[in-house]
Coordinates of C-alpha atoms in Angstrom, one line a residue:
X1 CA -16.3 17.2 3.0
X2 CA -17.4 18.3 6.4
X3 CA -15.1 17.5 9.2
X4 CA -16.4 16.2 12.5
X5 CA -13.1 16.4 14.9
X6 CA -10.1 18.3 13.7
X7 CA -6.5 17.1 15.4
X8 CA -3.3 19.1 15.1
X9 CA -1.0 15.9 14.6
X10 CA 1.4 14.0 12.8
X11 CA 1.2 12.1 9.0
X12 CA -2.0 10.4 9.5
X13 CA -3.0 6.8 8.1
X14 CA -6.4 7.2 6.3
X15 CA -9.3 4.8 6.4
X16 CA -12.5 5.8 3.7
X17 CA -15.3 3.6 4.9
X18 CA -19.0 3.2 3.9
X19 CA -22.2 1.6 3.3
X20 CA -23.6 -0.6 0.5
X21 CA -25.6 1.6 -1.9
X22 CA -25.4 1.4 -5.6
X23 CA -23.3 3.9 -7.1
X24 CA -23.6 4.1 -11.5
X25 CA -21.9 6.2 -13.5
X26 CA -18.5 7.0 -11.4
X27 CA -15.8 8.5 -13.7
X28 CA -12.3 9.6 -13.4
X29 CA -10.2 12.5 -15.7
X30 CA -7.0 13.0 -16.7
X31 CA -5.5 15.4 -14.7
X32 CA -1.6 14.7 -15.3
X33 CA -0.8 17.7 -17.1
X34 CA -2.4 19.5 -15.1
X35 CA -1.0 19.2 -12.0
X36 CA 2.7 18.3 -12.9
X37 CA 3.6 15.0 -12.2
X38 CA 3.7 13.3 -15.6
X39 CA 7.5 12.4 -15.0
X40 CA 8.2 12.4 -18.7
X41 CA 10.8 10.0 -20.3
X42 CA 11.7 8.4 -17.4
X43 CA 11.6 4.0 -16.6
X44 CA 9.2 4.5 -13.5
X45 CA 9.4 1.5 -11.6
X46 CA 7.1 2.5 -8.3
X47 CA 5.5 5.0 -6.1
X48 CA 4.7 6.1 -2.2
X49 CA 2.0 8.1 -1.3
X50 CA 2.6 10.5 2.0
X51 CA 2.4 13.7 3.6
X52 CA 6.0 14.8 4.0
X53 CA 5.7 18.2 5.2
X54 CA 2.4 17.8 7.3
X55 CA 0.3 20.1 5.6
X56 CA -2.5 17.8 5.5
X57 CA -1.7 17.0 1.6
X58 CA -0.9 13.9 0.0
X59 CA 2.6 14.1 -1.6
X60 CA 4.2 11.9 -4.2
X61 CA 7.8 10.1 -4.4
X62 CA 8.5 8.3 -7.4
X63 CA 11.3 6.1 -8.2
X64 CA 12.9 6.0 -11.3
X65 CA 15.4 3.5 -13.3
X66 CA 18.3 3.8 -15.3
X67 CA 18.9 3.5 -19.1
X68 CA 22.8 3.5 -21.2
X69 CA 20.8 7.2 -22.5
X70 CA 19.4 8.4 -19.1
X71 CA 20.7 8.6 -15.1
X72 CA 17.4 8.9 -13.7
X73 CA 17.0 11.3 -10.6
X74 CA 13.6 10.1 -8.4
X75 CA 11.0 12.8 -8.0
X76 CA 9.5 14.6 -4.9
X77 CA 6.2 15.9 -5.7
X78 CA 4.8 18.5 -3.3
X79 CA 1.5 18.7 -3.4
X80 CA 0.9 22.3 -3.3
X81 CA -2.9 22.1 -2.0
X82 CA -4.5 23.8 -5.3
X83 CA -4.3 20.5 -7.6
X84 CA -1.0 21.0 -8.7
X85 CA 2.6 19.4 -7.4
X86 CA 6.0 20.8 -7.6
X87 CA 9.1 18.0 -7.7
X88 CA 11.6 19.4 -4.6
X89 CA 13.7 16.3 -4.9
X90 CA 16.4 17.3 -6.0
X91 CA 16.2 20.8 -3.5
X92 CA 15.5 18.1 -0.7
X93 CA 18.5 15.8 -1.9
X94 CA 16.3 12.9 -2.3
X95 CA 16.6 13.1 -6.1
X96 CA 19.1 9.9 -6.1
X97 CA 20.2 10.6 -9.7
X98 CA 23.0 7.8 -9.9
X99 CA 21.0 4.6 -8.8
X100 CA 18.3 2.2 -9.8
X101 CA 15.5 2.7 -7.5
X102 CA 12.8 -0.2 -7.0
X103 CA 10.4 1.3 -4.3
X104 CA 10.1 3.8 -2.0
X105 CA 8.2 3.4 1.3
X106 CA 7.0 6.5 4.0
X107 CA 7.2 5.3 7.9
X108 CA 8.0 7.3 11.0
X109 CA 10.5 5.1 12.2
X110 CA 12.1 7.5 14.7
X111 CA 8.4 8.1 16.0
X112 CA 8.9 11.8 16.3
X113 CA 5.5 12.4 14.2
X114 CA 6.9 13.0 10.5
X115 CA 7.5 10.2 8.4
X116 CA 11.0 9.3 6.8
X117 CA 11.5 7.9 3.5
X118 CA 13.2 4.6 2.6
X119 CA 14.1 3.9 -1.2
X120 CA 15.5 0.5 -2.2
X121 CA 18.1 0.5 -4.8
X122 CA 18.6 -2.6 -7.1
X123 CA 22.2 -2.5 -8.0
X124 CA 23.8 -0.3 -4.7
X125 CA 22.9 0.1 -0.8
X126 CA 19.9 1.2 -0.1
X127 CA 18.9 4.8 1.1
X128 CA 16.6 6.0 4.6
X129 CA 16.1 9.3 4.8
X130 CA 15.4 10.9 8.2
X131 CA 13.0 13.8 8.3
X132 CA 13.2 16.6 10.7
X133 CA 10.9 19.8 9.6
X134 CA 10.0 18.6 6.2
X135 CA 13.9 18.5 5.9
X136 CA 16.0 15.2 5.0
X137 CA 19.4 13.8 6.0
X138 CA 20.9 10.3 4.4
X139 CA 21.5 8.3 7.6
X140 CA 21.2 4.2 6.7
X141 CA 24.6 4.8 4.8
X142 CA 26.4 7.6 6.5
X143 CA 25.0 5.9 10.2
X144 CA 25.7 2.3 8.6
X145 CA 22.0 1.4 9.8
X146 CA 20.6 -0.6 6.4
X147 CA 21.4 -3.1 4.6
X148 CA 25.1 -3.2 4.8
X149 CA 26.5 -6.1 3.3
X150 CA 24.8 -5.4 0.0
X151 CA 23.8 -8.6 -0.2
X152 CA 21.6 -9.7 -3.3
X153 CA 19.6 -7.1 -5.4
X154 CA 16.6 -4.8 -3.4
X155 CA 13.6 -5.3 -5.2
X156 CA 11.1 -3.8 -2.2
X157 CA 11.6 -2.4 1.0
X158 CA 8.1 -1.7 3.4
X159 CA 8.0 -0.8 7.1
X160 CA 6.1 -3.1 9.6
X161 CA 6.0 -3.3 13.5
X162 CA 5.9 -6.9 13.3
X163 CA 6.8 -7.0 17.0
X164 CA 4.2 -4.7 18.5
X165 CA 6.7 -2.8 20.1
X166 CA 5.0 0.2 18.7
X167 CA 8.4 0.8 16.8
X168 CA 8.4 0.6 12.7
X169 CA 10.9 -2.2 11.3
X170 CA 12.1 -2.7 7.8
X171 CA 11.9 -5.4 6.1
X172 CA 13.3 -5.7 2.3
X173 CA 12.7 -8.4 -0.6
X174 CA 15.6 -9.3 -3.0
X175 CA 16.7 -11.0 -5.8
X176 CA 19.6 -13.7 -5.4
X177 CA 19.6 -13.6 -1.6
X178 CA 17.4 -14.3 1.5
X179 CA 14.8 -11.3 2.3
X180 CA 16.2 -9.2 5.2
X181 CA 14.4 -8.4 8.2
X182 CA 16.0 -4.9 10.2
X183 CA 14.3 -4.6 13.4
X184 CA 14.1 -1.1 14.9
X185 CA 15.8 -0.8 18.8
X186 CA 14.4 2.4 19.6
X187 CA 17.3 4.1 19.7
X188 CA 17.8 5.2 16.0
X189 CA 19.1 1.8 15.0
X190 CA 18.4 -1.2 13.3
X191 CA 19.4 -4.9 14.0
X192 CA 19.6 -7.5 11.6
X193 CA 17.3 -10.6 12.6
X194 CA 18.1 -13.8 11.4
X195 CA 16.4 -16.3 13.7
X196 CA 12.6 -15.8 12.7
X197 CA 12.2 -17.6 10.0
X198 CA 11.9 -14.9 7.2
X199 CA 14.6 -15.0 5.3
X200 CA 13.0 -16.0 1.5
X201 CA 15.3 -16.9 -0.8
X202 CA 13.6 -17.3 -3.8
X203 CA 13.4 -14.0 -5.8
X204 CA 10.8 -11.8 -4.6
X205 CA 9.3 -9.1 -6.3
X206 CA 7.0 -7.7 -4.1
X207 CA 5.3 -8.4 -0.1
X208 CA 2.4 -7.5 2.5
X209 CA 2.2 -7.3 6.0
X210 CA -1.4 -8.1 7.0
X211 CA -3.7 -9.7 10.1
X212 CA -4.8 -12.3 8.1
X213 CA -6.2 -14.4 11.2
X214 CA -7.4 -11.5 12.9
X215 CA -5.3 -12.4 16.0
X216 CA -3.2 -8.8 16.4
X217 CA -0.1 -9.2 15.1
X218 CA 1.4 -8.9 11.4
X219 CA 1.6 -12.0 9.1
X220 CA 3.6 -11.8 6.5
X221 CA 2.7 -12.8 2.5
X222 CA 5.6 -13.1 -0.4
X223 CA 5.3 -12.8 -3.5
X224 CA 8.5 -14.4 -5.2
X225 CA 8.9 -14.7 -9.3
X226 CA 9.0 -18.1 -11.5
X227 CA 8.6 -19.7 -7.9
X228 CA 6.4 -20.4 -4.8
X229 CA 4.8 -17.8 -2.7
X230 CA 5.7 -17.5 0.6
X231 CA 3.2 -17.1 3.6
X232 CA 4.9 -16.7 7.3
X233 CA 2.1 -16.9 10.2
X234 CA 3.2 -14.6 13.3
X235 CA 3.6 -16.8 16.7
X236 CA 5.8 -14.1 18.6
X237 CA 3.1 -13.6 21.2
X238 CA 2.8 -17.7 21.9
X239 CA 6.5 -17.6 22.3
X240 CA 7.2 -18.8 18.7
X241 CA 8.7 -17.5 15.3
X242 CA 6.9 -17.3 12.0
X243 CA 5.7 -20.5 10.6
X244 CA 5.2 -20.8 7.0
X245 CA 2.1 -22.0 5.4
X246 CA 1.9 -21.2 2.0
X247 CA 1.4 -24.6 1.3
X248 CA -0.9 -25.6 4.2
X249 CA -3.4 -22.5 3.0
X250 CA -3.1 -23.4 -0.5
X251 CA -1.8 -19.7 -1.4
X252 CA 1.7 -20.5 -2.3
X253 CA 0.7 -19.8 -6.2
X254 CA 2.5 -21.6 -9.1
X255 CA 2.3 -18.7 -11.9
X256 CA 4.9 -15.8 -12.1
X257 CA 4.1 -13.6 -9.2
X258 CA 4.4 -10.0 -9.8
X259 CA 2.7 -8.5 -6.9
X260 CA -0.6 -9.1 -4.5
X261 CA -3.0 -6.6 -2.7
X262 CA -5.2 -7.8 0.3
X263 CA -8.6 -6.2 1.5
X264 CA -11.7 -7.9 2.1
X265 CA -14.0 -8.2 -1.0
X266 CA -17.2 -9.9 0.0
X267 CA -17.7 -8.0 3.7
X268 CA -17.2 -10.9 5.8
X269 CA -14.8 -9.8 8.4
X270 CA -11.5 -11.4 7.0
X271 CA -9.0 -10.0 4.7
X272 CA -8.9 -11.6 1.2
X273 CA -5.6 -11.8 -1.4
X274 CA -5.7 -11.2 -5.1
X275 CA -2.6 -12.4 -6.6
X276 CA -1.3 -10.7 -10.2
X277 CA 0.9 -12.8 -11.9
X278 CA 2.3 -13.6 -15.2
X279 CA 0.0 -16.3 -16.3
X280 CA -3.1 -16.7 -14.6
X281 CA -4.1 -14.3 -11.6
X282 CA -5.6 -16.0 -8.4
X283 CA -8.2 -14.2 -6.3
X284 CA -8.1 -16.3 -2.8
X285 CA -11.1 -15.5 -0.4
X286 CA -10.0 -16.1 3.4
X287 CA -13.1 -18.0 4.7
X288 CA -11.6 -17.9 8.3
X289 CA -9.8 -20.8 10.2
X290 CA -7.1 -20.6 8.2
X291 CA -9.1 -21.8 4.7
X292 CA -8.5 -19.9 1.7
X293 CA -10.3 -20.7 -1.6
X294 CA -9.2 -19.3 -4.6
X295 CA -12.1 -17.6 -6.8
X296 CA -10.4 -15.8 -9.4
X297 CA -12.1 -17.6 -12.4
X298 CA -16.1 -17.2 -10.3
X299 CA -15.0 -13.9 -10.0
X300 CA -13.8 -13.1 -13.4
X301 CA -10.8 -12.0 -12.1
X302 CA -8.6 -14.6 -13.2
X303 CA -7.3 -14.1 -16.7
X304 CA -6.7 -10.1 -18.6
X305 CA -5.2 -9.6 -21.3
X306 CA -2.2 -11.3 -22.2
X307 CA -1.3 -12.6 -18.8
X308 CA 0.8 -10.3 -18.0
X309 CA 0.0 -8.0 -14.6
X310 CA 1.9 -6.6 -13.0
X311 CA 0.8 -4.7 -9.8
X312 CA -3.1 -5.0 -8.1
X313 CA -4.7 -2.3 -5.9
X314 CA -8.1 -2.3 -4.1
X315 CA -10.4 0.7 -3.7
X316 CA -14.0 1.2 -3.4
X317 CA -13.6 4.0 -6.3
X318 CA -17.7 4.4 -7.3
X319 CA -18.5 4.5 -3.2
X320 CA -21.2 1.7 -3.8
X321 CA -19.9 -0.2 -0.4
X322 CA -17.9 -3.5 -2.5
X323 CA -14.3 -2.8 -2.9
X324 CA -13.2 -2.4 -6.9
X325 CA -9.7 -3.9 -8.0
X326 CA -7.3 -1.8 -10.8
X327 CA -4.9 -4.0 -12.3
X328 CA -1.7 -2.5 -13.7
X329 CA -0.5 -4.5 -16.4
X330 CA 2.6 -4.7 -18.6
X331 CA 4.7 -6.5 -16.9
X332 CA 8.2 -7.8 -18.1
X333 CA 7.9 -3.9 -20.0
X334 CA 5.4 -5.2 -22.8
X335 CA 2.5 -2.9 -23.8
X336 CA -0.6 -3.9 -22.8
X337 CA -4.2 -2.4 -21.7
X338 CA -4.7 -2.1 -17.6
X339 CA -8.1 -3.0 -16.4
X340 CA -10.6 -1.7 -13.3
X341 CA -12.8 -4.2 -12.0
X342 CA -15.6 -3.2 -10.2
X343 CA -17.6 -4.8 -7.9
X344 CA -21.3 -6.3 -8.9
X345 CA -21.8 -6.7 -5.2
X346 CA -22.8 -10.5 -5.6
X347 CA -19.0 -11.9 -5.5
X348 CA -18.2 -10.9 -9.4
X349 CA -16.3 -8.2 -11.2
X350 CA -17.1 -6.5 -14.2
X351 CA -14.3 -4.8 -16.8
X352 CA -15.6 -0.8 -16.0
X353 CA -12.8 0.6 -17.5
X354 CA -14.7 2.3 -20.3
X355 CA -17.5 2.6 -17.6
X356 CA -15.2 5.1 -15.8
X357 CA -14.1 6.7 -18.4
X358 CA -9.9 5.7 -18.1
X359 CA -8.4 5.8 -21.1
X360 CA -7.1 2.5 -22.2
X361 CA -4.0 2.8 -24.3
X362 CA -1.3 0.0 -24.1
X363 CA 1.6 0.7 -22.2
X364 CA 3.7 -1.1 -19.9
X365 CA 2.2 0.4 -16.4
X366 CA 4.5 -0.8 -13.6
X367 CA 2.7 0.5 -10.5
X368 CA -0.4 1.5 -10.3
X369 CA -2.5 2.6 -6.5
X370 CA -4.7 4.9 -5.3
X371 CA -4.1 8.4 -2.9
X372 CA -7.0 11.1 -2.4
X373 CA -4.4 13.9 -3.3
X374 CA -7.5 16.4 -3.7
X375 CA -8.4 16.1 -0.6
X376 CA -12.0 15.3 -1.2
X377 CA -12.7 11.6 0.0
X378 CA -12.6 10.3 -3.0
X379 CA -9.5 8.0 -3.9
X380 CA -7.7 9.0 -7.2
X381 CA -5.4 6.7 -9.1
X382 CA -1.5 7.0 -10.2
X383 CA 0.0 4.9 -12.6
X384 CA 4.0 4.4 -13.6
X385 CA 5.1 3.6 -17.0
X386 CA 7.9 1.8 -17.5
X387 CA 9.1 1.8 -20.9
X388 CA 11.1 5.7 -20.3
X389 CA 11.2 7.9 -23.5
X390 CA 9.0 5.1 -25.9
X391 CA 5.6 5.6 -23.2
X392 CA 3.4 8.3 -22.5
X393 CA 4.8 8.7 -18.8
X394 CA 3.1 8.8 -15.9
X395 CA -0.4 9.4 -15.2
X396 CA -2.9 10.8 -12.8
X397 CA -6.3 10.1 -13.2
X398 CA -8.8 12.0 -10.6
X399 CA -11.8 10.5 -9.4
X400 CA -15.6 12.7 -9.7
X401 CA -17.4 10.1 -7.6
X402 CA -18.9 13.2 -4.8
X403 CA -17.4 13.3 -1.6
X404 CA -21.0 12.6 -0.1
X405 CA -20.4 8.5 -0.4
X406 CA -17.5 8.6 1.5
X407 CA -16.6 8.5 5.4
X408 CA -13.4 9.5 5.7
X409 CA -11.7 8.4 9.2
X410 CA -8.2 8.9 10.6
X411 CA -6.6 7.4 13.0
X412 CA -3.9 7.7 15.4
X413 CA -2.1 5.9 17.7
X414 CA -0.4 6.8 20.9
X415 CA 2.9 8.9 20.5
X416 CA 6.1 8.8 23.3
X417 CA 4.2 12.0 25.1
X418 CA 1.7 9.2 25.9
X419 CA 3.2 6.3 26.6
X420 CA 3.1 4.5 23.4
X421 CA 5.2 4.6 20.2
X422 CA 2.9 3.9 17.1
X423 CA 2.0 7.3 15.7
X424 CA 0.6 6.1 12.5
X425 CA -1.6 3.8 14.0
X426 CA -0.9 0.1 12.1
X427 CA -1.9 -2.4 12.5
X428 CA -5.3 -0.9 14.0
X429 CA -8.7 -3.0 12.4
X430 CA -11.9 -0.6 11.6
X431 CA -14.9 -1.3 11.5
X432 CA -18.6 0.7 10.3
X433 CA -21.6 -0.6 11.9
X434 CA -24.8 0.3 11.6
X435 CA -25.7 2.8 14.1
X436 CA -29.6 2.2 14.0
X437 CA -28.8 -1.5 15.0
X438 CA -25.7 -0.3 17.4
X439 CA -26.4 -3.7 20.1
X440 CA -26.0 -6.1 17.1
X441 CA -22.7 -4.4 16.5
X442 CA -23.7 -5.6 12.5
X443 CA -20.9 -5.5 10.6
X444 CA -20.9 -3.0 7.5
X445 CA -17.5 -3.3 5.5
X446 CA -13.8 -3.9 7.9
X447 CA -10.4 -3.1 7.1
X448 CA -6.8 -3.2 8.6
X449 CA -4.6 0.0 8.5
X450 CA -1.6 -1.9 6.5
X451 CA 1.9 -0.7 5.9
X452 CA 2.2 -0.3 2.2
X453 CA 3.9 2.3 -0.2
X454 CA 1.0 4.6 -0.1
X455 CA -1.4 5.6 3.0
X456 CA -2.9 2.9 4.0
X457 CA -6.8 3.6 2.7
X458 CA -9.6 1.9 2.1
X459 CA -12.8 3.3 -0.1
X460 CA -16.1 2.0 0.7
X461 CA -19.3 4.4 0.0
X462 CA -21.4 5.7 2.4
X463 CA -24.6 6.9 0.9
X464 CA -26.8 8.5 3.8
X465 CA -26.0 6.3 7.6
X466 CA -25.7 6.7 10.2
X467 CA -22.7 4.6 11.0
X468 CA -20.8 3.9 14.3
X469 CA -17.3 3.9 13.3
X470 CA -15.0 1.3 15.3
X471 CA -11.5 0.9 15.8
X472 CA -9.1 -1.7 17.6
X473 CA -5.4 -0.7 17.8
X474 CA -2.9 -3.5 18.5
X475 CA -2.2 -4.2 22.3
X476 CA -5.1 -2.3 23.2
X477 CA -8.3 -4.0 24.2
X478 CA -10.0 -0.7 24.7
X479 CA -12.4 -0.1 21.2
X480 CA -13.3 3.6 20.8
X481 CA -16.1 4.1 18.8
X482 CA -17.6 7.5 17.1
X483 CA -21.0 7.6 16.4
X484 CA -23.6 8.6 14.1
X485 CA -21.0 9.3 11.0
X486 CA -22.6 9.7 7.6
X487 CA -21.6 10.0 4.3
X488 CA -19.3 13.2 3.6
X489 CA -18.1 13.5 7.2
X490 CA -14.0 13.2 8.1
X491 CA -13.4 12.5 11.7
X492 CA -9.9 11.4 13.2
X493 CA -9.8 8.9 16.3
X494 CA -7.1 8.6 18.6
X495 CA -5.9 5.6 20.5
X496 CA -7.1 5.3 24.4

């Protein structure tokens, strides 16, 4: 992939943009053996994507569970930059070999250009671990900074600057207690908030930060098991809280909720939601002033298998311009075949599993998201299994679509040196336009950089251009934009 601008910086968030082109044919291989990070006879119940050690390659941290046969020690997988990983955890002391880990999730919250590692534990206090030189220290226990009172069971943590104070925050879903917002002083500490209204009690098992309305701040979507969704509008800037409006938008959701991914689908402008539940999934399409319409069954999207997903992610994986959905499924540990839906371009999915060549043995897959961990623009896919010495273990599959249909574009926000705080850059909206139409400002595909537990990336081809590539970072009304980008180019842009 040639690269445009090269930046000496910190861990990166990673946008892969693009054009709409038909793309046939795109196929993915099994490289798990190959590169090491099968993490055989384990319960995996999650994953995080990021580049520890700065070296400009993706790592892996994957959280394990515990069995009466098993104490289950997490993994660190270095990526070693030759296709291959080598687990460090336990050199690292990140290995956590006498918990139940849930999730994992990479943020710089001390903004000094590395990203630190928080893992949520399901039966004890939960971990952050503060990197200094690609080396880590336990501090949320030893400094008392997280979750203290051990209230409830930790199901998912994520990191969020839901204040736009260009600090990262922490927020954590749980089991048989409200959800837990930490917000980040600047100091090195965290405060417990109590008085914005986003304290869900009702068992959640996974959430995502996301613009929904396009306004610059972080709205926040719930999704709880065996009850309602939760959907909490941001109104700090008016002088507000959050507001919820599940209901109101008709997202709330009345299956089993396992987990939900947002991007946006159909190229409007306006992030969209897929739901995965137990029973029927729900694909809602944001149609803008605060109407969402849910299009699962249009889309044939709605039912797979035996009802049973567990975790969604979307990726443009063939680089035809329409974002493709992979759903992990097997949840409640029952064996069952994952499917990748791509995109006909018209609004519909097809089942391309067999299409891309994944192998599509039954197994209870847990997690499942994608991470360019090659290096070539291309987004490749991980999957957890969570049935410990009775599955196959983990897999990686890498993806063969050419680099040439992808843009790849990072971006990065200002650090303290500057005057600002938010190094990773979310929060910030891009956007690829056509560059032979560059007064129209015609928009090509959009996406948000979101907190989540891997870099935050989106895949969209880019067959030919050129494009003028966009970007809006929160608080700042100033737009750069980089022009005449085409398809196998990498460019960073930083924030004015």
């Amino acid at each position: 992939m040639k690269r445009i601008a090269i930046h000496t910086a910190s861990w990166m968030t990673a946008l892969l943009f693009g054009g709409a082109s038909p793309a046939a044919g795109q196929t993915f291989t099994d490289v798990t053996d190959a590169t090491g990070v099968r993490n055989p006879g384990l319960f995996s119940t999650n994953f995080a994507w990021g580049d520890y050690d700065l070296d400009g390659n993706l790592d892996l941290y994957v959280t394990n569970w515990g069995t009466a046969q098993i104490v289950p020690p997490n993994k660190l997988y270095r990526n070693n930059g030759d296709s291959s990983f080598t687990d460090v955890a336990d050199a690292l002391g990140v290995d956590l070999k006498e918990g139940n880990s849930t999730s994992a999730a990479w943020g710089d919250f001390d903004n000094d250009g590395d990203v630190d590692l928080y893992v949520s534990d399901f039966s004890d206090q939960d971990f952050l671990y503060e990197n200094v030189d690609a080396t880590f220290s336990e501090i949320g226990r030893s400094r008392a900074l997280v979750n203290l009172d051990k209230r409830g069971n930790e199901v998912t943590a994520g990191w969020a600057d839901y204040d736009n104070d260009g600090d990262l925050d922490i927020y954590v879903g749980k089991y048989y207690h409200d959800n837990e917002l930490a917000n980040n002083d600047g100091e090195g500490g965290f405060d417990l908030v109590l008085d914005l209204g986003l304290g869900d009690r009702r068992d959640t098992n996974a959430f995502n930060w996301v613009d929904y309305d396009n306004d610059g701040d972080l709205d926040l979507y719930v999704v709880n098991r065996e009850q309602e969704n939760g959907f909490y509008r941001n109104e700090l800037s008016d002088g507000g809280q959050f507001s919820e409006i599940a209901c109101a938008l008709t997202v709330a959701n009345t299956e089993i909720g396992q987990n939900a991914t947002w991007g946006d689908y159909d190229n409007d402008g306006d992030m969209d939601v897929f739901v995965a539940n137990i029973g029927a999934n729900s694909l809602y399409r944001n149609d803008g002033d605060d109407t969402f319409v849910d299009v699962a069954a249009a889309a044939a999207v709605r039912e797979v298998g035996s009802w049973l997903a567990a975790m969604a992610a979307w990726s443009d994986y063939d680089g035809d311009g329409n974002l493709d959905l992979y759903l992990a499924t097997g949840a409640d540990r029952q064996f069952q075949q994952d499917v990748l839906f791509a995109s006909n371009g018209d609004g519909t999915f097809r089942n391309a599993t067999a299409e891309a060549a994944i192998a599509n043995t039954a197994t209870p897959h847990m997690a499942a998201g994608f991470g360019d961990f090659d290096g070539d623009g291309a987004p490749d896919l991980y999957r957890t299994n969570g049935f410990g010495s009775f599955g196959p273990g983990n897999t990686l599959l890498r993806n063969d679509t050419p680099d040439s249909l992808f843009i790849v574009v990072r971006v990065r926000g200002k650090g303290p040196a500057a005057g600002g705080n938010n190094l990773l850059g979310l929060g910030a909206q891009g956007r690829l336009v056509d560059a032979n139409q560059p007064d129209t400002l015609a928009l090509v595909p959009y996406r948000q950089i979101l907190p989540g537990s891997g870099p935050a990336e989106a895949v969209f081809g880019a067959p030919g251009g050129p494009y003028n590539v966009q970007v809006i970072f929160p608080g700042n009304l100033t737009a750069p934009i980089q022009g005449s980008v085409s398809g196998g180019d990498e460019i960073t842009i930083d924030e004015p």
